[in-house]
Short mmCIF file of C-alpha atoms in Angstrom, two decimals:
data_model
loop_
_atom_site.label_atom_id
_atom_site.label_comp_id
_atom_site.label_asym_id
_atom_site.label_seq_id
_atom_site.Cartn_x
_atom_site.Cartn_y
_atom_site.Cartn_z
CA MET A 1 9.92 17.43 -62.42
CA LEU A 2 11.94 14.48 -63.68
CA GLY A 3 10.13 11.20 -64.24
CA LEU A 4 6.63 12.66 -64.63
CA LYS A 5 4.41 11.97 -67.62
CA LYS A 6 2.15 14.78 -68.78
CA THR A 7 -1.55 14.47 -68.01
CA ASN A 8 -3.95 13.77 -70.85
CA SER A 9 -6.09 16.93 -70.85
CA SER A 10 -9.05 14.97 -72.26
CA LEU A 11 -9.60 13.61 -68.72
CA TRP A 12 -10.67 17.08 -67.59
CA GLN A 13 -14.06 17.47 -69.28
CA GLY A 14 -17.46 18.70 -68.12
CA ARG A 15 -20.07 21.39 -68.50
CA GLN A 16 -18.86 24.58 -70.14
CA SER A 17 -19.58 27.83 -68.33
CA ASN A 18 -16.82 30.21 -69.47
CA GLN A 19 -16.88 31.45 -65.86
CA LYS A 20 -14.78 28.71 -64.29
CA LEU A 21 -17.82 27.29 -62.53
CA TYR A 22 -16.38 23.77 -62.83
CA LEU A 23 -13.02 22.37 -61.82
CA HIS A 24 -12.07 21.33 -65.35
CA GLU A 25 -12.15 25.04 -66.17
CA LYS A 26 -9.99 25.88 -63.17
CA ILE A 27 -7.25 23.26 -63.58
CA VAL A 28 -3.79 24.24 -64.81
CA TYR A 29 -1.48 21.64 -66.33
CA GLY A 30 2.09 21.31 -65.14
CA LEU A 31 4.11 23.33 -62.66
CA LEU A 32 4.01 27.11 -62.62
CA ASP A 33 6.98 29.42 -62.59
CA LYS A 34 7.99 30.13 -58.99
CA THR A 35 7.19 33.80 -59.41
CA THR A 36 3.54 33.01 -60.20
CA ILE A 37 2.87 30.59 -57.32
CA THR A 38 0.38 32.06 -54.87
CA SER A 39 0.16 31.48 -51.13
CA LYS A 40 -2.46 28.82 -51.84
CA THR A 41 -1.40 26.49 -54.63
CA ILE A 42 -2.56 22.88 -54.69
CA ALA A 43 -1.00 20.19 -56.88
CA LEU A 44 -2.61 16.93 -57.94
CA LEU A 45 -0.04 14.23 -58.62
CA SER A 46 -0.94 10.80 -59.98
CA TYR A 47 0.78 7.63 -58.76
CA ALA A 48 -0.22 5.12 -61.44
CA CYS A 49 1.25 2.02 -59.85
CA ASP A 50 -0.31 -1.22 -58.65
CA GLU A 51 2.83 -3.35 -58.64
CA GLY A 52 2.67 -3.36 -54.83
CA VAL A 53 -0.88 -4.69 -54.94
CA LYS A 54 0.22 -7.42 -57.34
CA ARG A 55 3.10 -8.40 -55.04
CA ASN A 56 0.62 -8.46 -52.13
CA GLN A 57 -1.63 -10.88 -54.03
CA GLY A 58 -4.38 -8.28 -54.43
CA ARG A 59 -6.59 -7.33 -57.36
CA VAL A 60 -4.60 -5.28 -59.86
CA GLY A 61 -6.13 -2.28 -61.61
CA ALA A 62 -5.29 0.55 -59.21
CA ALA A 63 -2.78 1.93 -61.73
CA MET A 64 -5.86 3.24 -63.57
CA GLY A 65 -7.25 4.80 -60.41
CA PRO A 66 -5.88 8.35 -60.73
CA ASN A 67 -7.44 8.90 -64.15
CA ALA A 68 -10.80 7.59 -62.94
CA ILE A 69 -10.76 10.01 -60.00
CA LYS A 70 -9.81 12.99 -62.15
CA GLN A 71 -12.58 12.26 -64.66
CA GLN A 72 -15.14 12.57 -61.88
CA LEU A 73 -13.45 15.52 -60.16
CA ALA A 74 -13.39 17.48 -63.44
CA LYS A 75 -17.19 17.67 -63.52
CA MET A 76 -17.56 19.03 -60.00
CA PRO A 77 -18.31 22.68 -59.17
CA ASN A 78 -15.49 25.11 -58.54
CA HIS A 79 -15.91 27.16 -55.37
CA LEU A 80 -12.23 28.00 -55.02
CA LYS A 81 -11.16 31.60 -54.66
CA GLN A 82 -9.73 33.20 -57.76
CA GLU A 83 -6.23 33.38 -56.28
CA THR A 84 -6.23 29.67 -55.39
CA GLN A 85 -4.34 27.67 -58.00
CA LEU A 86 -5.18 24.04 -58.76
CA LEU A 87 -2.54 22.19 -60.75
CA ASP A 88 -2.39 18.78 -62.36
CA ILE A 89 1.35 18.29 -62.53
CA GLY A 90 1.44 14.84 -64.12
CA ILE A 91 1.72 11.11 -63.64
CA ILE A 92 4.28 8.81 -62.05
CA GLU A 93 4.18 5.47 -63.84
CA CYS A 94 5.61 2.14 -62.72
CA ILE A 95 7.89 1.02 -65.54
CA ASP A 96 8.98 -2.62 -65.88
CA GLU A 97 7.47 -3.48 -62.45
CA ASP A 98 10.00 -1.19 -60.77
CA MET A 99 7.86 -0.02 -57.87
CA GLU A 100 10.88 1.20 -55.93
CA ASN A 101 11.81 3.64 -58.69
CA ALA A 102 8.24 4.93 -58.79
CA GLN A 103 8.38 5.47 -55.03
CA GLU A 104 11.66 7.36 -55.35
CA THR A 105 10.16 9.59 -58.05
CA LEU A 106 7.18 10.24 -55.79
CA SER A 107 9.44 11.06 -52.86
CA SER A 108 11.51 13.60 -54.79
CA SER A 109 8.36 15.15 -56.30
CA ILE A 110 6.77 15.62 -52.87
CA THR A 111 9.94 17.24 -51.52
CA GLN A 112 10.08 19.66 -54.45
CA LEU A 113 6.40 20.60 -54.09
CA LEU A 114 6.73 21.31 -50.39
CA GLN A 115 9.87 23.35 -50.98
CA ALA A 116 7.89 25.45 -53.45
CA ASN A 117 5.11 25.99 -50.85
CA ILE A 118 2.67 23.87 -52.86
CA PHE A 119 0.22 21.55 -51.09
CA PRO A 120 0.36 18.01 -52.60
CA ILE A 121 -2.62 15.72 -53.10
CA VAL A 122 -1.51 12.37 -54.52
CA LEU A 123 -3.95 10.05 -56.29
CA GLY A 124 -3.22 6.32 -56.37
CA GLY A 125 -2.46 3.69 -57.04
CA GLY A 126 -1.61 1.01 -54.48
CA HIS A 127 -0.94 1.81 -50.85
CA ASP A 128 2.78 1.47 -51.50
CA ILE A 129 2.18 5.15 -52.31
CA ALA A 130 2.64 5.79 -48.58
CA TYR A 131 6.31 4.87 -48.40
CA GLY A 132 7.38 7.23 -51.17
CA HIS A 133 5.05 9.97 -49.98
CA TYR A 134 6.27 9.81 -46.37
CA ASN A 135 9.92 9.92 -47.43
CA GLY A 136 9.28 13.01 -49.52
CA ILE A 137 7.86 14.75 -46.45
CA LYS A 138 10.72 13.51 -44.28
CA ASN A 139 13.30 14.82 -46.73
CA TYR A 140 11.59 18.20 -46.59
CA ILE A 141 11.15 18.70 -42.83
CA GLY A 142 14.32 16.94 -41.65
CA LYS A 143 14.87 14.81 -38.54
CA ASN A 144 14.15 17.45 -35.92
CA LYS A 145 10.40 17.46 -36.49
CA THR A 146 7.98 14.59 -35.95
CA ILE A 147 5.65 13.40 -38.70
CA GLY A 148 2.37 11.95 -37.55
CA ILE A 149 0.75 9.48 -39.95
CA ILE A 150 -3.05 9.25 -39.92
CA ASN A 151 -4.27 6.38 -42.05
CA PHE A 152 -7.93 5.74 -42.88
CA ASP A 153 -7.81 2.03 -43.55
CA ALA A 154 -9.15 -1.44 -42.79
CA HIS A 155 -5.57 -2.73 -42.72
CA PHE A 156 -2.51 -1.85 -40.66
CA ASP A 157 -0.23 -2.40 -43.69
CA LEU A 158 2.48 -3.44 -41.22
CA ARG A 159 3.48 -6.68 -42.90
CA ALA A 160 7.14 -7.45 -42.43
CA THR A 161 9.15 -7.38 -45.62
CA THR A 162 9.75 -10.92 -46.87
CA GLY A 163 11.55 -10.83 -50.19
CA THR A 164 10.04 -7.68 -51.69
CA ASN A 165 8.13 -4.70 -50.39
CA ASN A 166 4.49 -4.32 -51.42
CA SER A 167 1.25 -2.46 -50.71
CA GLY A 168 0.99 -4.19 -47.33
CA THR A 169 4.43 -3.18 -46.02
CA PRO A 170 4.76 0.65 -46.19
CA PHE A 171 4.26 1.47 -42.52
CA TYR A 172 6.47 -1.39 -41.39
CA GLN A 173 9.17 -0.02 -43.72
CA ILE A 174 8.71 3.45 -42.22
CA SER A 175 8.98 2.02 -38.70
CA GLU A 176 12.21 0.24 -39.59
CA ASP A 177 13.64 3.41 -41.13
CA SER A 178 12.67 5.30 -37.98
CA LYS A 179 14.75 2.90 -35.89
CA THR A 180 17.73 3.46 -38.18
CA ASP A 181 17.25 7.23 -38.19
CA ASN A 182 16.51 7.35 -34.45
CA THR A 183 13.28 9.25 -35.13
CA ASN A 184 9.79 8.82 -33.72
CA PHE A 185 7.36 6.49 -35.48
CA LYS A 186 3.95 8.03 -34.89
CA TYR A 187 1.09 6.17 -36.55
CA LEU A 188 -2.69 6.37 -36.00
CA CYS A 189 -4.93 4.06 -38.01
CA LEU A 190 -8.69 4.65 -38.25
CA GLY A 191 -11.12 1.88 -39.19
CA ILE A 192 -9.06 -1.24 -38.41
CA ARG A 193 -10.96 -4.50 -38.84
CA LYS A 194 -10.23 -7.77 -37.07
CA ASP A 195 -11.43 -9.68 -40.12
CA ALA A 196 -8.78 -7.93 -42.22
CA ASN A 197 -5.69 -8.26 -39.97
CA ASP A 198 -4.28 -11.43 -38.43
CA SER A 199 -3.09 -11.71 -34.84
CA GLU A 200 0.56 -11.17 -35.82
CA LEU A 201 -0.32 -7.80 -37.33
CA PHE A 202 -2.08 -6.77 -34.13
CA LYS A 203 1.01 -7.86 -32.19
CA THR A 204 3.26 -5.84 -34.51
CA ALA A 205 1.02 -2.83 -34.00
CA GLN A 206 1.27 -3.25 -30.24
CA ASP A 207 5.05 -3.67 -30.35
CA LEU A 208 5.40 -0.49 -32.44
CA ASP A 209 3.02 1.45 -30.17
CA VAL A 210 0.63 2.06 -33.06
CA GLN A 211 -2.58 3.83 -32.09
CA PHE A 212 -5.76 2.66 -33.76
CA ILE A 213 -9.53 2.78 -33.62
CA GLU A 214 -11.31 -0.37 -34.64
CA ASN A 215 -14.03 -0.16 -37.23
CA GLU A 216 -16.82 -1.00 -34.79
CA ASN A 217 -15.98 2.21 -32.93
CA PHE A 218 -15.26 4.32 -36.00
CA ASN A 219 -18.66 5.88 -36.65
CA LEU A 220 -20.68 8.97 -35.77
CA HIS A 221 -22.14 7.25 -32.70
CA HIS A 222 -18.62 7.27 -31.20
CA SER A 223 -17.69 10.61 -32.77
CA LYS A 224 -16.71 12.39 -29.55
CA ASN A 225 -14.19 9.71 -28.58
CA VAL A 226 -12.84 9.50 -32.14
CA GLN A 227 -12.28 13.26 -32.31
CA GLU A 228 -10.59 13.27 -28.91
CA GLN A 229 -8.14 10.55 -29.94
CA ILE A 230 -7.33 12.32 -33.19
CA SER A 231 -6.77 15.62 -31.39
CA ILE A 232 -4.46 14.02 -28.81
CA PHE A 233 -2.47 12.42 -31.61
CA ILE A 234 -2.22 15.66 -33.59
CA ASN A 235 -1.00 17.53 -30.51
CA SER A 236 1.83 15.01 -30.09
CA VAL A 237 3.45 15.69 -33.49
CA ASP A 238 4.71 18.61 -35.59
CA VAL A 239 3.06 17.83 -38.93
CA ILE A 240 0.43 15.41 -40.19
CA TYR A 241 0.61 13.21 -43.27
CA THR A 242 -2.82 11.74 -44.04
CA THR A 243 -3.42 8.76 -46.26
CA ILE A 244 -6.88 7.47 -47.21
CA ASP A 245 -7.13 3.87 -48.34
CA LEU A 246 -10.48 3.55 -50.09
CA ASP A 247 -10.77 -0.11 -49.09
CA GLY A 248 -11.46 1.10 -45.56
CA PHE A 249 -14.90 2.25 -46.72
CA SER A 250 -17.75 -0.22 -46.92
CA SER A 251 -18.18 -1.69 -50.39
CA ALA A 252 -21.65 -0.12 -50.28
CA TYR A 253 -19.74 3.12 -50.97
CA ALA A 254 -16.48 1.81 -52.46
CA ALA A 255 -16.68 -1.43 -54.42
CA GLY A 256 -13.92 -0.35 -56.79
CA VAL A 257 -10.91 -1.05 -54.60
CA SER A 258 -8.14 -3.62 -54.40
CA ALA A 259 -9.70 -5.43 -51.40
CA SER A 260 -13.37 -4.62 -50.87
CA SER A 261 -15.61 -5.54 -47.92
CA PRO A 262 -19.16 -4.62 -46.87
CA MET A 263 -17.90 -4.26 -43.30
CA GLY A 264 -16.04 -0.98 -43.75
CA PHE A 265 -16.82 2.52 -42.47
CA ALA A 266 -19.05 5.23 -43.94
CA PRO A 267 -18.06 8.53 -45.58
CA ASP A 268 -19.67 10.69 -42.88
CA ILE A 269 -17.21 9.81 -40.09
CA ALA A 270 -14.27 10.02 -42.51
CA LEU A 271 -15.27 13.51 -43.68
CA GLN A 272 -15.68 14.69 -40.10
CA CYS A 273 -12.21 13.43 -39.20
CA ILE A 274 -10.62 14.91 -42.32
CA GLN A 275 -12.06 18.29 -41.38
CA THR A 276 -10.63 17.95 -37.86
CA ILE A 277 -7.21 17.21 -39.32
CA ILE A 278 -7.38 20.17 -41.71
CA ASN A 279 -8.58 22.50 -38.97
CA SER A 280 -5.52 21.62 -36.87
CA GLY A 281 -3.31 23.54 -39.30
CA LYS A 282 -0.75 20.71 -39.22
CA LEU A 283 -1.74 18.82 -42.37
CA ILE A 284 1.23 18.95 -44.75
CA SER A 285 0.20 16.47 -47.45
CA ILE A 286 -2.45 13.87 -48.26
CA ASP A 287 -3.09 10.96 -50.62
CA ILE A 288 -5.88 8.62 -51.67
CA ALA A 289 -4.96 5.00 -52.37
CA GLU A 290 -6.33 1.76 -53.86
CA MET A 291 -8.86 3.19 -56.33
CA ASN A 292 -9.52 0.31 -58.74
CA PRO A 293 -11.92 1.23 -61.58
CA LEU A 294 -12.03 -2.36 -62.88
CA TYR A 295 -14.33 -3.27 -60.00
CA ASP A 296 -16.24 -0.02 -59.66
CA ASN A 297 -20.02 0.21 -59.91
CA ASP A 298 -21.31 3.15 -61.97
CA ASN A 299 -18.13 5.06 -61.04
CA GLN A 300 -19.37 5.20 -57.43
CA THR A 301 -15.95 4.72 -55.87
CA ALA A 302 -14.32 7.21 -58.22
CA LYS A 303 -17.06 9.71 -57.31
CA LEU A 304 -16.41 9.11 -53.61
CA ALA A 305 -12.69 9.68 -54.07
CA ALA A 306 -13.36 12.79 -56.16
CA SER A 307 -15.72 14.13 -53.51
CA LEU A 308 -13.03 13.62 -50.88
CA VAL A 309 -10.57 15.59 -53.01
CA HIS A 310 -13.22 18.25 -53.63
CA THR A 311 -13.73 18.63 -49.87
CA ILE A 312 -9.99 18.80 -49.21
CA VAL A 313 -9.15 21.41 -51.85
CA HIS A 314 -11.98 23.64 -50.63
CA SER A 315 -11.02 23.28 -46.96
CA ILE A 316 -7.24 23.65 -46.76
#
């Protein structure tokens, strides 16, 4: 794929078993020849860009997030079937602060992966990852099918574009494109906090008919209602694009993010919801955003992100 930098294989280190007991022994670098792609091939793609976070006045460092996640994922056990292929296809870098070019590279990469019947998992990187990722899916499925976005996040990321796009604008950009394309904008956000979104953002969400569950109701105590809302949303669309912003988690679990808070949600409800989404059979692609190793504590956030990826690759 054009515009991708090769992965440094030294990131994939861990215990040696000679039996592929660990994911670093399972990983394959780069894309495979089409004739060797199995019915279950998963590709990890790194989006090493935090220009959007910088533009959004956040804490930079998320460009180093993908490598931090892979270092932790490499050590984890491999329970994948022999025929399942796990690829690390490379890194998209943001050169000369050109976030838009990085997003375009991401978009074209996602389209090519889906065309090759490969399931993409993108590691970020700022949440501007969502705009490029969504467009890659849209280019693949066309305008006759509806993409449902499920975002695990404290923030709507519906800020109107003023000057330049950033990590806080991706879903507003998608909504504007949907108006131009005359397509449905379907967006469900899980874990929204009132202390992280101003009243104008709530108004924008209402105007765009965004569905959301506030953080105070996003927990196992309210699990039945959460699952019902997710299922209703899934049934209303053709495919699901899921994006997980790590700053939605409480800083007790995820301190290493661009905008941390102790008031976020816990991993248990997120994992339950992710499994519901996967079980629907409509999940087409997924990403993890805002991993910032500069502020991590004993790699705890990177381990959380890696565990999420581990769950996903063993469940799809």
